[in-house]
Amino acid sequence: MNTKTNLIKQLKEKTARIAILGMGYVGLPLAVVFAEAGFNVTGIDPDGRKVEALNKGLSYIPDVPTETVAKLVNSGHLKATADFSVLKDIDAASICVPTPLRKTGDPDMSFILSVTEELAKYMHPGMVVVLESTTYPGTTREMLLPKLGAEKGLTVGENFFLAFSPERVDPGREDWTTINTPKVMGGITAACGEVAAAWYSQALKTIHSVSSAEAAEMAKLLENTFRMINIGLVNEMAIMCERLGVDVWEVIEAAASKPFGFMKFTPGPGLGGHCIPIDPLYLSWKMKTFNYNAHFIELASEINTNMPRYVVNRVMEAMNERGKVLKGAKCLVLGAAYKPDIDDIRESPALDVIGLLQKKGAEVSYHDPYIPHLHTHDGPEMNSVPDLMVAVRESDCVIIVTDHKAYDYQAILDAAKFIFDSRNALGKAGKNNPKVVRL
Ligand code: SAJ
């Protein structure tokens, strides 16, 4: 029996030993679904606090219940360690580490590089490795393959297997989960794709196989670039509608009445999160090495990045029309998380809006039920105001930046002197209301 056949047999019998490298919002849910499928799973993470919590049966990811972790740890299907040497006894490893941007806007590959170097120390014949971290096309073949293959005397597709499968975890979502979200899988060789698909199909419902790792890497970038560009389009529509004196929210609702050929996006104060504003820039960066300028990505990024400034300028104009100056005005920013009803503030446009208001001399406070404190890019730490309605009443201007469902918008509207609504959170109550200006 050859290596491939033997490994596929072990994967189907669930005797293959699994490691998940990086136990964050992608790695932990993935470790859980493999453990629940019956595999023996080891989560490897350099963060000792995560390792300690998991081995105590505690979850630190909202989407993964502690009861689930406790059950799997008690049954012996899941354990955690910071010791990469366990990889010498591992048959299948999935890499789920962050791929942020550097301050210069270039991809920060340091997490992938360091975990690959650790993995390379323990590579042995009969292993399959899958990279899940969103990255530029070519990463798996150009960065991982040499270090895990040739440098270790292994031959990809023969005695070890390497593939890319983009994570599709949407924190907080309950309808599409790690198990039921279709999973794209592309191997360095056909045999790699076959082995990796055989592994993941033991735990996930649907595997969508593609012909190469590059196709899988690019599919993920298309998914998130699609969103980034359409959000940029609708943000520019908001700017154009304001110049035209047309209500962009009415226009979007009208366009969305078309039952085919249209997908609704809504304008806002900018683009937050660790995926949408970042992933497309991995593609535009890679294309520069081919002397190609990714026009749509660059333009959408420019529009989206400018939205916080556009919102603050609109606030300044609206205050001016009411005979007030922004300098010295009490401004309350409502909602700081990067999208509604979650506690994640990464890349949130609220941080830019707060910083820009402060630069214009406004006295800025914020409220967010999910974000008790925050640091703007160069400002001191701020705490969410303790009493929302007192802050609303005392403010010269309330700026709705993130439209959490938890807010009683009618009460806020009744109590506020003036509201700038960048999310149409007030809906009809905010239309043609002298106290309200909408994006
Ligand atoms: N945003 C808008 N207008 C929109 C949609 C989003 O301004 O019409 C803003 C949000 O406020 C946020 C940013 O864009 O600041 C990103 O929002 P998002 O809805 O795209 O949410 P994310 O960043 O959590 O994206 C994730 C992605 N999932 C993965 O990468 C695995 C994305 O592919 C999903 O499509 C998205 O969740 C989702 O659909 O919820």
PDB file of N, CA and C and ligand atoms in Angstrom, residues 167-170 173 220 224 227 231 265-266 271-272 275-276 338-339 423, ligand 1:
ATOM      1  N   GLU A 167     -10.267  29.654   5.023  1.00  0.00           N
ATOM      2  CA  GLU A 167     -11.241  29.665   6.122  1.00  0.00           C
ATOM      3  C   GLU A 167     -12.447  30.487   5.686  1.00  0.00           C
ATOM      4  N   ARG A 168     -13.617  30.072   6.163  1.00  0.00           N
ATOM      5  CA  ARG A 168     -14.841  30.816   5.847  1.00  0.00           C
ATOM      6  C   ARG A 168     -15.647  31.017   7.132  1.00  0.00           C
ATOM      7  N   VAL A 169     -14.915  31.345   8.200  1.00  0.00           N
ATOM      8  CA  VAL A 169     -15.597  31.520   9.494  1.00  0.00           C
ATOM      9  C   VAL A 169     -16.104  32.952   9.590  1.00  0.00           C
ATOM     10  N   ASP A 170     -17.417  33.071   9.883  1.00  0.00           N
ATOM     11  CA  ASP A 170     -17.959  34.417  10.068  1.00  0.00           C
ATOM     12  C   ASP A 170     -18.412  34.529  11.519  1.00  0.00           C
ATOM     13  N   ARG A 173     -22.053  34.244  13.339  1.00  0.00           N
ATOM     14  CA  ARG A 173     -23.106  33.710  12.469  1.00  0.00           C
ATOM     15  C   ARG A 173     -23.533  32.332  12.947  1.00  0.00           C
ATOM     16  N   LYS A 220     -10.763  32.619  -2.452  1.00  0.00           N
ATOM     17  CA  LYS A 220     -11.011  33.349  -1.196  1.00  0.00           C
ATOM     18  C   LYS A 220     -10.862  34.844  -1.423  1.00  0.00           C
ATOM     19  N   ASN A 224     -13.799  37.954  -0.898  1.00  0.00           N
ATOM     20  CA  ASN A 224     -13.720  39.131  -0.030  1.00  0.00           C
ATOM     21  C   ASN A 224     -13.457  40.417  -0.797  1.00  0.00           C
ATOM     22  N   ARG A 227     -16.791  41.746  -1.887  1.00  0.00           N
ATOM     23  CA  ARG A 227     -17.483  42.544  -0.868  1.00  0.00           C
ATOM     24  C   ARG A 227     -16.862  43.929  -0.731  1.00  0.00           C
ATOM     25  N   ILE A 231     -18.877  47.377  -1.436  1.00  0.00           N
ATOM     26  CA  ILE A 231     -19.072  48.349  -0.344  1.00  0.00           C
ATOM     27  C   ILE A 231     -18.494  49.699  -0.767  1.00  0.00           C
ATOM     28  N   PHE A 265     -25.862  46.175  -0.779  1.00  0.00           N
ATOM     29  CA  PHE A 265     -24.849  46.572   0.190  1.00  0.00           C
ATOM     30  C   PHE A 265     -25.269  47.945   0.693  1.00  0.00           C
ATOM     31  N   THR A 266     -24.808  48.322   1.888  1.00  0.00           N
ATOM     32  CA  THR A 266     -25.198  49.625   2.421  1.00  0.00           C
ATOM     33  C   THR A 266     -23.963  50.462   2.749  1.00  0.00           C
ATOM     34  N   LEU A 271     -14.695  50.762   6.424  1.00  0.00           N
ATOM     35  CA  LEU A 271     -14.631  49.312   6.301  1.00  0.00           C
ATOM     36  C   LEU A 271     -13.795  48.748   7.437  1.00  0.00           C
ATOM     37  N   GLY A 272     -14.416  47.927   8.286  1.00  0.00           N
ATOM     38  CA  GLY A 272     -13.654  47.379   9.413  1.00  0.00           C
ATOM     39  C   GLY A 272     -13.504  45.877   9.313  1.00  0.00           C
ATOM     40  N   CYS A 275     -10.826  40.977   7.800  1.00  0.00           N
ATOM     41  CA  CYS A 275     -10.888  40.262   6.510  1.00  0.00           C
ATOM     42  C   CYS A 275     -11.027  41.241   5.358  1.00  0.00           C
ATOM     43  N   ILE A 276     -12.209  41.897   5.300  1.00  0.00           N
ATOM     44  CA  ILE A 276     -12.585  42.622   4.090  1.00  0.00           C
ATOM     45  C   ILE A 276     -11.645  43.771   3.739  1.00  0.00           C
ATOM     46  N   TYR A 338     -16.576  46.841  14.759  1.00  0.00           N
ATOM     47  CA  TYR A 338     -16.471  47.056  13.302  1.00  0.00           C
ATOM     48  C   TYR A 338     -17.734  46.689  12.557  1.00  0.00           C
ATOM     49  N   LYS A 339     -18.622  45.933  13.218  1.00  0.00           N
ATOM     50  CA  LYS A 339     -19.940  45.692  12.616  1.00  0.00           C
ATOM     51  C   LYS A 339     -20.913  45.408  13.748  1.00  0.00           C
ATOM     52  N   ARG A 423     -25.547  55.041   9.431  1.00  0.00           N
ATOM     53  CA  ARG A 423     -25.946  53.656   9.119  1.00  0.00           C
ATOM     54  C   ARG A 423     -27.432  53.531   8.811  1.00  0.00           C
TER      55      ARG A 423
HETATM   56  N1  SAJ B   1     -20.008  46.834   5.559  1.00  0.00           N
HETATM   57  C1  SAJ B   1     -20.596  47.955   4.984  1.00  0.00           C
HETATM   58  N2  SAJ B   1     -21.638  47.761   4.108  1.00  0.00           N
HETATM   59  C2  SAJ B   1     -22.095  46.509   3.800  1.00  0.00           C
HETATM   60  C3  SAJ B   1     -21.477  45.384   4.401  1.00  0.00           C
HETATM   61  C4  SAJ B   1     -20.436  45.571   5.274  1.00  0.00           C
HETATM   62  O1  SAJ B   1     -20.199  49.093   5.243  1.00  0.00           O
HETATM   63  O2  SAJ B   1     -23.041  46.403   3.019  1.00  0.00           O
HETATM   64  C5  SAJ B   1     -18.882  47.030   6.472  1.00  0.00           C
HETATM   65  C6  SAJ B   1     -19.147  46.495   7.855  1.00  0.00           C
HETATM   66  O3  SAJ B   1     -19.713  47.491   8.681  1.00  0.00           O
HETATM   67  C7  SAJ B   1     -17.746  46.118   8.330  1.00  0.00           C
HETATM   68  C8  SAJ B   1     -17.041  45.715   7.038  1.00  0.00           C
HETATM   69  O4  SAJ B   1     -17.799  46.285   5.974  1.00  0.00           O
HETATM   70  O5  SAJ B   1     -17.098  47.220   8.895  1.00  0.00           O
HETATM   71  C9  SAJ B   1     -16.951  44.208   6.834  1.00  0.00           C
HETATM   72  O6  SAJ B   1     -18.235  43.719   7.021  1.00  0.00           O
HETATM   73  P1  SAJ B   1     -18.655  42.196   6.558  1.00  0.00           P
HETATM   74  O7  SAJ B   1     -20.138  42.127   6.620  1.00  0.00           O
HETATM   75  O8  SAJ B   1     -17.998  41.852   5.302  1.00  0.00           O
HETATM   76  O9  SAJ B   1     -18.167  41.294   7.757  1.00  0.00           O
HETATM   77  P2  SAJ B   1     -16.777  40.578   8.008  1.00  0.00           P
HETATM   78  O10 SAJ B   1     -15.610  41.450   7.881  1.00  0.00           O
HETATM   79  O11 SAJ B   1     -16.966  39.860   9.292  1.00  0.00           O
HETATM   80  O12 SAJ B   1     -16.686  39.558   6.806  1.00  0.00           O
HETATM   81  C10 SAJ B   1     -16.856  38.217   7.050  1.00  0.00           C
HETATM   82  C11 SAJ B   1     -16.161  37.523   5.914  1.00  0.00           C
HETATM   83  N3  SAJ B   1     -16.019  36.133   6.213  1.00  0.00           N
HETATM   84  C12 SAJ B   1     -14.837  35.554   5.951  1.00  0.00           C
HETATM   85  O13 SAJ B   1     -13.884  36.145   5.496  1.00  0.00           O
HETATM   86  C13 SAJ B   1     -14.742  34.123   6.260  1.00  0.00           C
HETATM   87  C14 SAJ B   1     -16.963  37.672   4.641  1.00  0.00           C
HETATM   88  O14 SAJ B   1     -16.414  36.810   3.622  1.00  0.00           O
HETATM   89  C15 SAJ B   1     -18.385  37.313   4.861  1.00  0.00           C
HETATM   90  O15 SAJ B   1     -19.105  37.433   3.636  1.00  0.00           O
HETATM   91  C16 SAJ B   1     -18.948  38.275   5.881  1.00  0.00           C
HETATM   92  O16 SAJ B   1     -18.252  37.973   7.105  1.00  0.00           O
HETATM   93  C17 SAJ B   1     -20.446  38.098   6.074  1.00  0.00           C
HETATM   94  O17 SAJ B   1     -21.132  37.821   5.054  1.00  0.00           O
HETATM   95  O18 SAJ B   1     -20.916  38.329   7.190  1.00  0.00           O
END
